Short mmCIF file of C-alpha atoms and ligand atoms in Angstrom, two decimals:
data_model
loop_
_atom_site.label_atom_id
_atom_site.label_comp_id
_atom_site.label_asym_id
_atom_site.label_seq_id
_atom_site.Cartn_x
_atom_site.Cartn_y
_atom_site.Cartn_z
CA UNK A 1 10.62 -22.43 7.86
CA UNK A 2 7.31 -20.46 8.33
CA UNK A 3 4.71 -20.33 5.46
CA UNK A 4 4.22 -16.49 6.14
CA UNK A 5 8.06 -15.90 5.22
CA UNK A 6 7.70 -17.30 1.90
CA UNK A 7 4.42 -15.62 1.35
CA UNK A 8 6.12 -12.06 2.62
CA UNK A 9 9.00 -12.62 0.21
CA UNK A 10 6.76 -13.64 -2.68
CA UNK A 11 5.01 -10.34 -2.29
CA UNK A 12 8.35 -8.38 -2.91
CA UNK A 13 10.13 -10.64 -5.34
CA UNK A 14 9.09 -12.60 -8.21
CA UNK A 15 10.44 -16.34 -8.42
CA UNK A 16 11.57 -17.90 -11.36
CA UNK A 17 11.87 -21.64 -11.76
CA UNK A 18 12.65 -24.39 -14.42
CA UNK A 19 12.85 -28.07 -14.00
CA UNK A 20 15.06 -30.75 -15.22
CA UNK A 21 13.19 -34.01 -14.75
CA UNK A 22 15.26 -37.26 -15.39
CA UNK A 23 12.86 -40.43 -16.25
CA UNK A 24 14.48 -43.76 -16.46
CA UNK A 25 12.59 -45.49 -19.65
CA UNK A 26 12.01 -48.53 -17.31
CA UNK A 27 9.52 -49.81 -20.31
CA UNK A 28 12.22 -50.39 -22.39
CA UNK A 29 13.58 -53.60 -20.61
CA UNK A 30 17.21 -53.19 -21.70
CA UNK A 31 19.77 -50.72 -21.45
CA UNK A 32 20.62 -47.76 -23.78
CA UNK A 33 23.54 -49.11 -25.80
CA UNK A 34 23.50 -53.08 -24.89
CA UNK A 35 21.50 -55.64 -24.10
CA UNK A 36 21.86 -55.67 -20.10
CA UNK A 37 18.49 -55.89 -18.27
CA UNK A 38 16.99 -52.64 -16.80
CA UNK A 39 15.75 -53.23 -13.30
CA UNK A 40 15.88 -51.77 -9.75
CA UNK A 41 18.17 -53.16 -7.13
CA UNK A 42 19.81 -56.50 -7.13
CA UNK A 43 23.27 -57.93 -6.35
CA UNK A 44 25.69 -54.88 -7.37
CA UNK A 45 27.28 -55.06 -10.91
CA UNK A 46 25.39 -58.21 -12.10
CA UNK A 47 23.58 -56.49 -15.07
CA UNK A 48 26.60 -55.41 -16.72
CA UNK A 49 28.78 -56.00 -19.84
CA UNK A 50 31.82 -54.71 -21.51
CA UNK A 51 29.72 -51.68 -23.24
CA UNK A 52 27.98 -50.08 -19.80
CA UNK A 53 31.11 -51.00 -18.17
CA UNK A 54 32.91 -48.78 -20.62
CA UNK A 55 35.46 -51.33 -21.58
CA UNK A 56 37.89 -49.91 -24.35
CA UNK A 57 36.59 -50.94 -27.97
CA UNK A 58 33.21 -51.71 -26.88
CA UNK A 59 30.71 -50.42 -29.16
CA UNK A 60 27.40 -48.94 -28.47
CA UNK A 61 24.32 -49.97 -30.27
CA UNK A 62 21.27 -47.79 -29.68
CA UNK A 63 18.14 -49.02 -28.31
CA UNK A 64 15.39 -48.28 -30.95
CA UNK A 65 12.52 -48.92 -28.28
CA UNK A 66 13.88 -46.32 -26.06
CA UNK A 67 14.07 -43.91 -28.98
CA UNK A 68 10.40 -44.47 -29.64
CA UNK A 69 9.43 -44.06 -26.07
CA UNK A 70 11.24 -40.68 -26.18
CA UNK A 71 9.47 -39.71 -29.07
CA UNK A 72 6.01 -40.94 -27.59
CA UNK A 73 6.74 -38.84 -24.73
CA UNK A 74 7.53 -35.98 -26.89
CA UNK A 75 4.12 -36.18 -28.75
CA UNK A 76 2.34 -36.45 -25.54
CA UNK A 77 3.91 -33.10 -24.47
CA UNK A 78 3.39 -31.51 -27.80
CA UNK A 79 6.80 -31.28 -28.83
CA UNK A 80 8.34 -31.03 -32.21
CA UNK A 81 10.10 -34.06 -33.25
CA UNK A 82 13.31 -33.63 -35.02
CA UNK A 83 13.79 -35.35 -38.23
CA UNK A 84 17.30 -35.16 -38.01
CA UNK A 85 19.15 -35.64 -34.93
CA UNK A 86 22.32 -37.30 -32.97
CA UNK A 87 24.23 -38.20 -29.69
CA UNK A 88 26.77 -36.26 -28.32
CA UNK A 89 29.55 -37.16 -25.88
CA UNK A 90 29.38 -35.25 -22.56
CA UNK A 91 32.81 -35.27 -21.03
CA UNK A 92 33.54 -35.37 -17.21
CA UNK A 93 35.08 -37.53 -14.68
CA UNK A 94 33.12 -39.18 -12.08
CA UNK A 95 33.72 -42.71 -10.67
CA UNK A 96 29.98 -43.78 -11.48
CA UNK A 97 30.67 -43.12 -14.87
CA UNK A 98 33.21 -45.78 -16.40
CA UNK A 99 33.52 -44.20 -19.78
CA UNK A 100 34.44 -40.76 -18.58
CA UNK A 101 32.08 -39.57 -20.86
CA UNK A 102 28.42 -39.84 -20.96
CA UNK A 103 26.37 -40.62 -24.17
CA UNK A 104 23.82 -37.78 -24.25
CA UNK A 105 22.12 -35.09 -26.67
CA UNK A 106 23.41 -31.54 -27.04
CA UNK A 107 22.13 -29.23 -29.71
CA UNK A 108 20.07 -31.86 -31.73
CA UNK A 109 17.77 -33.38 -29.13
CA UNK A 110 14.86 -35.70 -30.34
CA UNK A 111 12.28 -33.21 -28.88
CA UNK A 112 11.60 -29.77 -28.60
CA UNK A 113 9.27 -26.77 -28.11
CA UNK A 114 6.35 -28.56 -26.22
CA UNK A 115 4.24 -27.58 -23.29
CA UNK A 116 2.02 -29.08 -20.39
CA UNK A 117 -0.93 -27.31 -18.96
CA UNK A 118 -1.27 -27.40 -15.13
CA UNK A 119 -3.78 -26.05 -12.93
CA UNK A 120 -3.49 -24.96 -9.08
CA UNK A 121 -7.17 -25.71 -7.86
CA UNK A 122 -9.93 -24.48 -7.38
CA UNK A 123 -11.45 -25.00 -10.63
CA UNK A 124 -8.66 -24.10 -12.50
CA UNK A 125 -10.60 -21.62 -14.67
CA UNK A 126 -9.00 -18.16 -14.36
CA UNK A 127 -5.73 -17.83 -16.50
CA UNK A 128 -2.62 -17.13 -14.42
CA UNK A 129 -1.54 -14.11 -16.69
CA UNK A 130 -5.01 -12.67 -15.71
CA UNK A 131 -3.94 -12.52 -12.12
CA UNK A 132 -1.73 -9.77 -12.65
CA UNK A 133 1.31 -11.31 -11.20
CA UNK A 134 -0.34 -11.28 -7.78
CA UNK A 135 -0.59 -15.04 -6.85
CA UNK A 136 -2.31 -14.87 -3.39
CA UNK A 137 -0.96 -18.37 -2.00
CA UNK A 138 1.97 -20.43 -1.44
CA UNK A 139 0.59 -23.75 -0.85
CA UNK A 140 -2.60 -25.82 -1.44
CA UNK A 141 -3.63 -25.35 2.13
CA UNK A 142 -4.14 -21.62 1.40
CA UNK A 143 -6.02 -21.98 -1.70
CA UNK A 144 -9.66 -21.58 -1.55
CA UNK A 145 -11.35 -23.35 -4.21
CA UNK A 146 -12.42 -20.11 -6.15
CA UNK A 147 -8.54 -18.96 -6.32
CA UNK A 148 -7.78 -21.68 -8.66
CA UNK A 149 -5.99 -21.00 -12.03
CA UNK A 150 -4.26 -22.46 -15.11
CA UNK A 151 -1.27 -21.84 -16.83
CA UNK A 152 0.79 -23.08 -19.87
CA UNK A 153 4.47 -24.55 -18.81
CA UNK A 154 6.74 -24.55 -21.85
CA UNK A 155 8.82 -27.46 -22.48
CA UNK A 156 12.31 -26.48 -24.04
CA UNK A 157 13.57 -30.07 -24.85
CA UNK A 158 13.39 -33.80 -24.37
CA UNK A 159 16.75 -35.77 -24.93
CA UNK A 160 17.81 -38.88 -24.41
CA UNK A 161 20.80 -40.20 -22.56
CA UNK A 162 22.39 -43.15 -20.35
CA UNK A 163 22.29 -43.15 -16.64
CA UNK A 164 25.31 -43.17 -14.78
CA UNK A 165 25.87 -46.03 -11.78
CA UNK A 166 25.38 -45.64 -8.20
CA UNK A 167 28.02 -44.63 -5.42
CA UNK A 168 27.45 -46.10 -1.92
CA UNK A 169 29.31 -44.18 0.57
CA UNK A 170 30.17 -46.72 3.50
CA UNK A 171 29.78 -44.74 6.88
CA UNK A 172 28.46 -41.49 5.62
CA UNK A 173 25.30 -40.05 6.96
CA UNK A 174 22.39 -40.25 4.85
CA UNK A 175 24.66 -42.19 2.24
CA UNK A 176 26.38 -38.93 1.58
CA UNK A 177 30.31 -38.82 1.28
CA UNK A 178 31.17 -36.68 4.13
CA UNK A 179 32.13 -38.76 7.26
CA UNK A 180 32.39 -41.84 4.79
CA UNK A 181 35.48 -44.43 5.07
CA UNK A 182 35.13 -45.45 1.58
CA UNK A 183 32.84 -45.65 -1.37
CA UNK A 184 31.82 -48.29 -3.61
CA UNK A 185 30.38 -48.12 -6.94
CA UNK A 186 27.18 -50.18 -8.60
CA UNK A 187 27.01 -50.25 -12.36
CA UNK A 188 23.84 -52.20 -12.54
CA UNK A 189 21.95 -48.83 -13.38
CA UNK A 190 24.86 -47.59 -15.43
CA UNK A 191 23.54 -47.43 -19.17
CA UNK A 192 19.82 -47.41 -18.42
CA UNK A 193 17.76 -45.47 -20.94
CA UNK A 194 16.98 -41.86 -19.19
CA UNK A 195 14.89 -38.98 -20.87
CA UNK A 196 16.04 -35.65 -19.82
CA UNK A 197 13.19 -33.01 -19.98
CA UNK A 198 14.06 -29.46 -19.50
CA UNK A 199 11.30 -26.97 -18.94
CA UNK A 200 11.49 -23.23 -19.68
CA UNK A 201 11.23 -20.81 -16.80
CA UNK A 202 7.64 -20.55 -16.74
CA UNK A 203 7.22 -21.55 -13.19
CA UNK A 204 6.38 -19.23 -10.48
CA UNK A 205 5.70 -20.79 -7.16
CA UNK A 206 6.62 -23.99 -5.20
CA UNK A 207 3.20 -25.14 -5.59
CA UNK A 208 3.29 -24.79 -9.41
CA UNK A 209 6.33 -26.89 -9.62
CA UNK A 210 4.84 -29.73 -7.62
CA UNK A 211 1.79 -29.67 -10.04
CA UNK A 212 4.08 -29.91 -13.06
CA UNK A 213 5.86 -32.68 -11.77
CA UNK A 214 2.93 -34.50 -10.84
CA UNK A 215 1.28 -33.53 -14.14
CA UNK A 216 4.38 -34.94 -16.07
CA UNK A 217 4.06 -38.16 -13.69
CA UNK A 218 0.75 -38.69 -14.67
CA UNK A 219 1.28 -38.23 -18.37
CA UNK A 220 4.46 -40.64 -18.27
CA UNK A 221 2.20 -43.34 -16.50
CA UNK A 222 -0.61 -42.89 -18.87
CA UNK A 223 2.08 -43.61 -21.61
CA UNK A 224 3.69 -46.47 -19.71
CA UNK A 225 7.19 -45.19 -20.49
CA UNK A 226 8.30 -45.36 -16.87
CA UNK A 227 7.06 -46.44 -13.30
CA UNK A 228 8.09 -43.17 -12.27
CA UNK A 229 9.22 -44.32 -8.89
CA UNK A 230 10.96 -41.05 -6.96
CA UNK A 231 12.02 -43.15 -4.16
CA UNK A 232 13.68 -45.62 -6.27
CA UNK A 233 15.07 -42.89 -8.57
CA UNK A 234 13.28 -43.65 -11.75
CA UNK A 235 12.14 -40.02 -11.84
CA UNK A 236 14.28 -37.38 -10.43
CA UNK A 237 13.68 -33.90 -10.35
CA UNK A 238 16.07 -30.80 -10.35
CA UNK A 239 14.87 -27.38 -9.56
CA UNK A 240 16.49 -24.23 -11.03
CA UNK A 241 15.37 -21.04 -9.00
CA UNK A 242 16.34 -17.46 -9.21
CA UNK A 243 14.37 -14.27 -7.62
CA UNK A 244 13.84 -10.80 -9.06
CA UNK A 245 12.21 -7.97 -7.96
CA UNK A 246 8.56 -7.61 -8.76
CA UNK A 247 8.27 -6.07 -11.97
CA UNK A 248 11.92 -6.54 -13.36
CA UNK A 249 12.14 -8.48 -16.43
CA UNK A 250 15.82 -9.87 -16.31
CA UNK A 251 16.33 -13.04 -14.65
CA UNK A 252 18.33 -13.19 -11.39
CA UNK A 253 21.06 -15.67 -10.56
CA UNK A 254 19.80 -19.30 -10.22
CA UNK A 255 20.89 -22.13 -7.98
CA UNK A 256 20.11 -25.55 -8.95
CA UNK A 257 18.65 -27.96 -6.14
CA UNK A 258 19.13 -31.67 -6.64
CA UNK A 259 18.24 -35.02 -4.34
CA UNK A 260 14.36 -34.35 -3.68
CA UNK A 261 12.97 -37.77 -3.69
CA UNK A 262 9.12 -36.97 -3.15
CA UNK A 263 6.72 -34.17 -4.50
CA UNK A 264 6.85 -32.68 -1.03
CA UNK A 265 10.56 -32.27 -1.07
CA UNK A 266 10.37 -30.64 -4.35
CA UNK A 267 7.98 -28.18 -3.01
CA UNK A 268 9.70 -27.48 0.33
CA UNK A 269 13.39 -27.26 -1.28
CA UNK A 270 12.28 -24.43 -3.84
CA UNK A 271 10.52 -22.66 -1.06
CA UNK A 272 13.64 -22.84 1.03
CA UNK A 273 15.87 -21.50 -2.03
CA UNK A 274 13.60 -18.53 -2.65
CA UNK A 275 13.71 -17.40 0.98
CA UNK A 276 17.32 -18.05 1.29
CA UNK A 277 17.83 -16.06 -2.11
CA UNK A 278 15.75 -12.93 -0.46
CA UNK A 279 17.74 -13.29 2.57
CA UNK A 280 21.03 -12.76 0.59
CA UNK A 281 19.55 -9.97 -1.52
CA UNK A 282 18.06 -8.43 1.31
CA UNK A 283 21.28 -8.32 3.22
CA UNK A 284 22.94 -6.61 0.36
CA UNK A 285 24.65 -9.73 -0.90
CA UNK A 286 24.67 -11.47 -4.36
CA UNK A 287 23.53 -15.00 -5.12
CA UNK A 288 26.02 -17.44 -6.28
CA UNK A 289 25.24 -19.75 -9.14
CA UNK A 290 25.77 -23.18 -7.68
CA UNK A 291 24.33 -26.76 -7.03
CA UNK A 292 22.97 -27.30 -3.91
CA UNK A 293 21.94 -30.49 -2.17
CA UNK A 294 18.45 -30.86 -0.64
CA UNK A 295 18.67 -32.36 3.05
CA UNK A 296 15.08 -33.48 3.64
CA UNK A 297 15.73 -34.38 7.59
CA UNK A 298 17.17 -30.88 8.25
CA UNK A 299 14.68 -29.34 5.86
CA UNK A 300 17.65 -27.24 4.17
CA UNK A 301 19.70 -27.08 1.07
CA UNK A 302 23.65 -26.84 1.16
CA UNK A 303 26.15 -26.20 -1.28
CA UNK A 304 27.48 -29.17 -3.37
CA UNK A 305 29.75 -27.52 -5.97
CA UNK A 306 29.71 -24.67 -8.50
CA UNK A 307 27.87 -25.32 -11.59
CA UNK A 308 29.90 -26.60 -14.71
CA UNK A 309 29.31 -24.33 -17.98
CA UNK A 310 28.24 -26.09 -21.11
CA UNK A 311 31.83 -25.44 -22.62
CA UNK A 312 33.69 -27.76 -19.56
CA UNK A 313 31.92 -30.72 -20.86
CA UNK A 314 33.65 -30.45 -24.47
CA UNK A 315 30.41 -31.86 -26.33
CA UNK A 316 30.88 -33.18 -29.66
CA UNK A 317 29.22 -35.51 -31.74
CA UNK A 318 29.33 -39.43 -30.56
CA UNK A 319 31.80 -40.80 -33.46
CA UNK A 320 30.71 -44.45 -32.85
CA UNK A 321 27.14 -43.89 -33.79
CA UNK A 322 25.66 -42.38 -37.25
CA UNK A 323 23.37 -39.70 -37.01
CA UNK A 324 19.14 -40.52 -36.89
CA UNK A 325 17.07 -39.43 -39.83
CA UNK A 326 13.31 -39.97 -38.84
CA UNK A 327 10.84 -40.32 -41.65
CA UNK A 328 7.78 -38.03 -40.63
CA UNK A 329 5.57 -41.15 -41.44
CA UNK A 330 7.22 -42.94 -38.62
CA UNK A 331 6.61 -40.29 -36.55
CA UNK A 332 2.94 -39.75 -37.55
CA UNK A 333 2.48 -43.81 -36.97
CA UNK A 334 3.62 -43.42 -33.46
CA UNK A 335 1.54 -40.40 -32.97
CA UNK A 336 -1.61 -42.77 -33.87
CA UNK A 337 -0.32 -45.23 -30.81
CA UNK A 338 -0.77 -42.42 -28.25
CA UNK A 339 -3.18 -43.60 -25.44
CA UNK A 340 -5.89 -41.39 -23.68
CA UNK A 341 -3.77 -38.92 -21.65
CA UNK A 342 -5.04 -37.86 -18.16
CA UNK A 343 -6.88 -34.46 -19.30
CA UNK A 344 -8.88 -36.22 -21.80
CA UNK A 345 -9.65 -38.79 -19.54
CA UNK A 346 -10.78 -36.31 -16.75
CA UNK A 347 -13.13 -34.69 -19.28
CA UNK A 348 -14.36 -38.01 -20.53
CA UNK A 349 -15.36 -38.80 -16.76
CA UNK A 350 -16.99 -35.66 -16.32
CA UNK A 351 -18.78 -35.66 -19.72
CA UNK A 352 -19.81 -39.36 -19.73
CA UNK A 353 -19.81 -40.41 -16.02
CA UNK A 354 -21.31 -36.94 -14.72
CA UNK A 355 -18.32 -37.02 -12.17
CA UNK A 356 -17.53 -33.76 -10.29
CA UNK A 357 -14.36 -32.29 -11.65
CA UNK A 358 -12.29 -33.06 -8.60
CA UNK A 359 -13.10 -37.01 -8.63
CA UNK A 360 -12.60 -36.88 -12.03
CA UNK A 361 -8.98 -35.27 -11.89
CA UNK A 362 -8.23 -37.52 -8.91
CA UNK A 363 -8.86 -40.80 -10.77
CA UNK A 364 -7.36 -39.70 -14.02
CA UNK A 365 -4.35 -38.36 -12.60
CA UNK A 366 -3.05 -41.77 -11.67
CA UNK A 367 -3.25 -44.52 -14.39
CA UNK A 368 -3.67 -47.51 -12.05
CA UNK A 369 -6.40 -45.90 -10.17
CA UNK A 370 -8.17 -44.88 -13.56
CA UNK A 371 -7.91 -48.63 -14.50
CA UNK A 372 -9.39 -49.79 -11.26
CA UNK A 373 -11.97 -47.23 -11.67
CA UNK A 374 -13.08 -48.28 -15.30
CA UNK A 375 -13.26 -52.01 -14.42
CA UNK A 376 -15.19 -51.38 -11.31
CA UNK A 377 -17.97 -48.95 -13.35
CA UNK A 378 -17.93 -51.89 -16.21
CA UNK A 379 -18.85 -54.14 -13.52
CA UNK A 380 -21.21 -52.14 -11.33
CA UNK A 381 -22.85 -49.99 -14.11
CA UNK A 382 -22.16 -46.29 -15.48
CA UNK A 383 -25.00 -45.06 -13.24
CA UNK A 384 -23.22 -46.09 -10.30
CA UNK A 385 -19.90 -44.21 -11.22
CA UNK A 386 -20.21 -41.79 -8.57
CA UNK A 387 -20.44 -44.07 -5.71
CA UNK A 388 -17.60 -46.25 -6.78
CA UNK A 389 -15.47 -42.75 -7.02
CA UNK A 390 -16.52 -42.02 -3.26
CA UNK A 391 -15.72 -45.36 -2.18
CA UNK A 392 -12.17 -45.17 -4.03
CA UNK A 393 -11.47 -41.73 -2.98
CA UNK A 394 -12.72 -42.50 0.46
CA UNK A 395 -12.56 -45.68 2.43
CA UNK A 396 -10.12 -47.36 -0.20
CA UNK A 397 -7.83 -44.41 -0.37
CA UNK A 398 -7.56 -44.45 3.39
CA UNK A 399 -6.94 -48.29 3.46
CA UNK A 400 -4.24 -48.18 1.03
CA UNK A 401 -2.74 -45.36 2.68
CA UNK A 402 -2.78 -46.99 6.13
CA UNK A 403 -1.13 -50.28 4.62
CA UNK A 404 1.17 -48.38 2.53
CA UNK A 405 0.25 -50.23 -0.59
CA UNK A 406 -0.48 -49.56 -4.18
CA UNK A 407 -3.68 -49.78 -5.87
CA UNK A 408 -2.42 -52.91 -7.79
CA UNK A 409 -2.00 -54.79 -4.35
CA UNK A 410 -5.53 -53.72 -2.91
CA UNK A 411 -7.24 -56.63 -0.97
CA UNK A 412 -10.40 -55.00 -2.07
CA UNK A 413 -10.35 -55.34 -5.96
CA UNK A 414 -12.10 -53.57 -8.38
CA UNK A 415 -14.78 -56.41 -8.73
CA UNK A 416 -15.26 -56.37 -4.91
CA UNK A 417 -15.98 -52.82 -4.84
CA UNK A 418 -18.45 -53.08 -7.65
CA UNK A 419 -19.99 -55.75 -5.71
CA UNK A 420 -20.19 -53.81 -2.65
CA UNK A 421 -21.67 -50.54 -4.39
CA UNK A 422 -24.30 -53.01 -5.72
CA UNK A 423 -25.39 -54.30 -2.47
CA UNK A 424 -25.61 -50.54 -1.16
CA UNK A 425 -27.42 -49.37 -4.22
CA UNK A 426 -29.76 -52.14 -4.40
CA UNK A 427 -30.77 -51.60 -0.74
CA UNK A 428 -29.21 -54.99 0.56
CA UNK A 429 -27.25 -53.22 3.11
CA UNK A 430 -27.08 -49.69 4.79
CA UNK A 431 -24.21 -47.58 4.17
CA UNK A 432 -23.27 -48.18 7.71
CA UNK A 433 -23.29 -51.77 7.36
CA UNK A 434 -21.18 -51.35 4.08
CA UNK A 435 -18.36 -49.62 5.94
CA UNK A 436 -18.16 -52.69 8.09
CA UNK A 437 -18.17 -55.04 5.16
CA UNK A 438 -15.54 -52.78 3.29
CA UNK A 439 -13.13 -53.09 6.61
CA UNK A 440 -13.80 -56.79 6.50
CA UNK A 441 -13.29 -57.42 2.96
CA UNK A 442 -9.81 -55.31 3.11
CA UNK A 443 -8.94 -57.47 6.04
CA UNK A 444 -9.64 -60.95 4.70
CA UNK A 445 -10.10 -60.50 0.93
CA UNK A 446 -13.50 -62.12 1.30
CA UNK A 447 -16.02 -61.02 -1.11
CA UNK A 448 -18.55 -58.33 0.03
CA UNK A 449 -21.47 -60.66 -0.91
CA UNK A 450 -20.02 -63.65 1.33
CA UNK A 451 -19.61 -61.31 4.24
CA UNK A 452 -23.08 -60.09 4.20
CA UNK A 453 -24.31 -63.62 4.00
CA UNK A 454 -22.04 -64.92 6.85
CA UNK A 455 -22.69 -61.93 9.15
CA UNK A 456 -26.34 -62.29 8.48
CA UNK A 457 -26.38 -58.77 7.62
CA UNK A 458 -29.36 -57.43 5.68
CA UNK A 459 -31.28 -54.38 5.31
CA UNK A 460 -34.86 -53.98 6.13
CA UNK A 461 -36.62 -52.00 3.99
CA UNK A 462 -40.23 -53.38 4.40
CA UNK A 463 -42.61 -50.66 5.51
CA UNK A 464 -44.97 -52.97 7.59
CA UNK A 465 -41.99 -54.74 9.58
CA UNK A 466 -40.44 -51.35 10.29
CA UNK A 467 -43.86 -49.72 11.36
CA UNK A 468 -44.34 -52.77 14.06
CA UNK A 469 -40.87 -51.80 15.64
CA UNK A 470 -41.53 -47.77 15.38
CA UNK A 471 -44.95 -48.38 16.99
CA UNK A 472 -43.18 -50.67 20.03
CA UNK A 473 -40.69 -47.89 20.59
CA UNK A 474 -43.37 -44.82 20.68
CA UNK A 475 -45.60 -47.13 23.34
CA UNK A 476 -42.47 -47.30 25.34
CA UNK A 477 -41.43 -43.74 25.37
CA UNK A 478 -44.51 -41.82 25.84
CA UNK A 479 -43.32 -38.93 27.58
CA UNK A 480 -40.84 -38.30 24.50
CA UNK A 481 -44.02 -38.82 22.06
CA UNK A 482 -45.51 -36.06 24.24
CA UNK A 483 -42.63 -33.71 24.05
CA UNK A 484 -42.33 -33.80 20.38
CA UNK A 485 -46.05 -33.64 19.58
CA UNK A 486 -45.64 -30.56 21.59
CA UNK A 487 -43.34 -28.81 19.25
CA UNK A 488 -39.66 -30.35 19.95
CA UNK A 489 -39.43 -31.84 16.78
CA UNK A 490 -35.55 -32.03 17.55
CA UNK A 491 -36.30 -35.38 18.98
CA UNK A 492 -36.74 -36.99 15.71
CA UNK A 493 -33.27 -38.44 16.01
CA UNK A 494 -33.86 -39.94 19.49
CA UNK A 495 -36.72 -42.28 18.00
CA UNK A 496 -34.83 -43.04 14.97
CA UNK A 497 -31.68 -43.99 17.26
CA UNK A 498 -33.86 -46.25 19.21
CA UNK A 499 -35.42 -47.85 16.34
CA UNK A 500 -32.33 -48.40 14.72
CA UNK A 501 -30.94 -50.30 17.87
CA UNK A 502 -33.80 -52.36 18.23
CA UNK A 503 -33.22 -53.56 14.54
CA UNK A 504 -29.50 -53.90 15.28
CA UNK A 505 -28.70 -51.23 12.58
CA UNK A 506 -30.45 -53.32 10.01
CA UNK A 507 -33.28 -50.79 9.06
CA UNK A 508 -33.17 -48.84 5.88
CA UNK A 509 -32.48 -45.44 7.51
CA UNK A 510 -34.61 -43.73 4.75
CA UNK A 511 -37.79 -45.97 5.49
CA UNK A 512 -37.12 -45.51 9.18
CA UNK A 513 -36.86 -42.03 9.10
CA UNK A 514 -40.28 -41.81 7.14
CA UNK A 515 -41.98 -44.36 9.09
CA UNK A 516 -40.97 -42.39 12.72
CA UNK A 517 -42.13 -39.14 11.08
CA UNK A 518 -45.42 -40.36 9.87
CA UNK A 519 -46.42 -42.22 13.17
CA UNK A 520 -45.55 -39.16 15.11
CA UNK A 521 -47.84 -37.45 13.00
P1 ADP B 601 22.52 -24.52 -17.47
O1 ADP B 601 23.31 -24.08 -18.36
O2 ADP B 601 22.81 -23.95 -16.04
O3 ADP B 601 22.09 -26.05 -17.27
P2 ADP B 601 20.20 -23.82 -18.86
O4 ADP B 601 20.07 -22.61 -19.47
O5 ADP B 601 20.15 -25.02 -19.40
O6 ADP B 601 21.05 -23.62 -17.49
O7 ADP B 601 18.53 -24.09 -17.86
C1 ADP B 601 18.62 -25.19 -17.00
C2 ADP B 601 17.00 -24.85 -16.37
O8 ADP B 601 17.25 -23.61 -15.71
C3 ADP B 601 15.81 -24.68 -17.42
O9 ADP B 601 14.82 -25.39 -16.78
C4 ADP B 601 15.72 -23.20 -17.50
O10 ADP B 601 14.52 -22.78 -17.48
C5 ADP B 601 16.12 -22.71 -16.07
N1 ADP B 601 16.63 -21.53 -15.70
C6 ADP B 601 17.48 -20.69 -16.58
N2 ADP B 601 17.86 -19.30 -16.04
C7 ADP B 601 17.03 -19.55 -15.13
C8 ADP B 601 17.06 -18.41 -14.11
N3 ADP B 601 17.72 -17.76 -14.01
N4 ADP B 601 16.06 -18.78 -12.92
C9 ADP B 601 15.55 -19.90 -12.94
N5 ADP B 601 15.65 -20.79 -13.98
C10 ADP B 601 16.41 -20.70 -14.71
ZN1 ZN B 602 25.62 -53.61 -20.38
MG1 MG B 603 21.69 -27.40 -18.72
#
């Protein structure tokens, strides 16, 4: 879909978006109402028991750790924590759910009424509300640095429930049921503790939705509640989308899109829906309230089923469990355990380490990246935080990307990067040599110091030694010297290049420049 089309639609219509984000509490280790382990993959139907298989008479016992994680998640997102709450049964039939009801929460969720602030960069200084509704962009590509703004997205609630099993449709295209010869069901995932966070319909563009989901993931990672792996489904984002004519206050009819397994898909699916709704309205039609499926290959959504209403689920209080009454002192004690969250970390990197906002945000957003950065800075010294950040966001990021590995698996460890930055900053090797050392370290896992030693690399900064080489180069190129002295100072680079070649790249570029300039007089 053409980006211009979305921009054109958003000039006439305002998009209204609310997200429902399911996160598996992988940190809880065991399932929500039984002792089966929580893990991804494995032989089908090996991590099951009578409780998570829904056998008659099996009784659920709530997982205290999962409840604590949910309360922590609520505290991290400024929610009120309910002092009294309970689980409800949500009835529906689907083969991946053995009990024919899901234990979930209804009108008494653990957390409600929170918010998360997002920034759509640039500098994120303007408030969205001050932009007067005219959001002059549709994606990050179109956002100039000074177009940035920030806004607050309300969180309606976070409740706790149990995940379903997984259907495998054999022979279906892209694992979907159409065209399948038969279906299998794996209950390993059934009963995994699942937090569902619901936002207010406060989001206005596909890019804001992406930023919100990314921000939430970075908060969850800092908390340690989940590994938030969108591809494996431990974090799943559904988007509710509607549009209304600019200036209207009533909400339009929404559709709900599922099955986006990356932030890009989330963005693209919402953009697709906005344009689809506009096409329907522009041609005089009415948007149908329904659930739709995002097909990442075809880059389109298709109708899945018409949406159930809450009364179809026949919610009632789970009779096999007593309600919860939380002691405010217990909640306060959990609040004490909250770790540093990404925004605070970013601000600290700016204030204490002098990092520019872009670097600070990028490093603080990903918990594992922040840990690596802090280890490297602890070894290299706080005054070298900026070069450490540059290497991490430059060569290291490119290397991880090229090899499709996580920072935790990086061949160049934080200690190795600190060592490399030390070699450069102490003038032992040039920046150009450092790039070669990094590449070799990334390939072999050898320490930078050892590589420099083995390759006989060093940087010559000794002025007298460099003067000898410069003089040799000037003597060998009398015509160029005359031309330079005649006013063609652009030839400076030529001399520097000749000297560097003679020195096999080992001359300190700053010193070489200075000496060439001086001797050319
Ligand atoms: P449902 O009953 O269909 O589940 P909810 O009222 O529970 O709907 O809201 C689900 C999500 O949809 C929330 O994130 C909410 O902010 C969002 N939402 C509700 N109405 C709209 C709308 N008209 N347009 C876009 N999003 C909406
Ligand atoms: Zn079990
Ligand atoms: Mg709902």
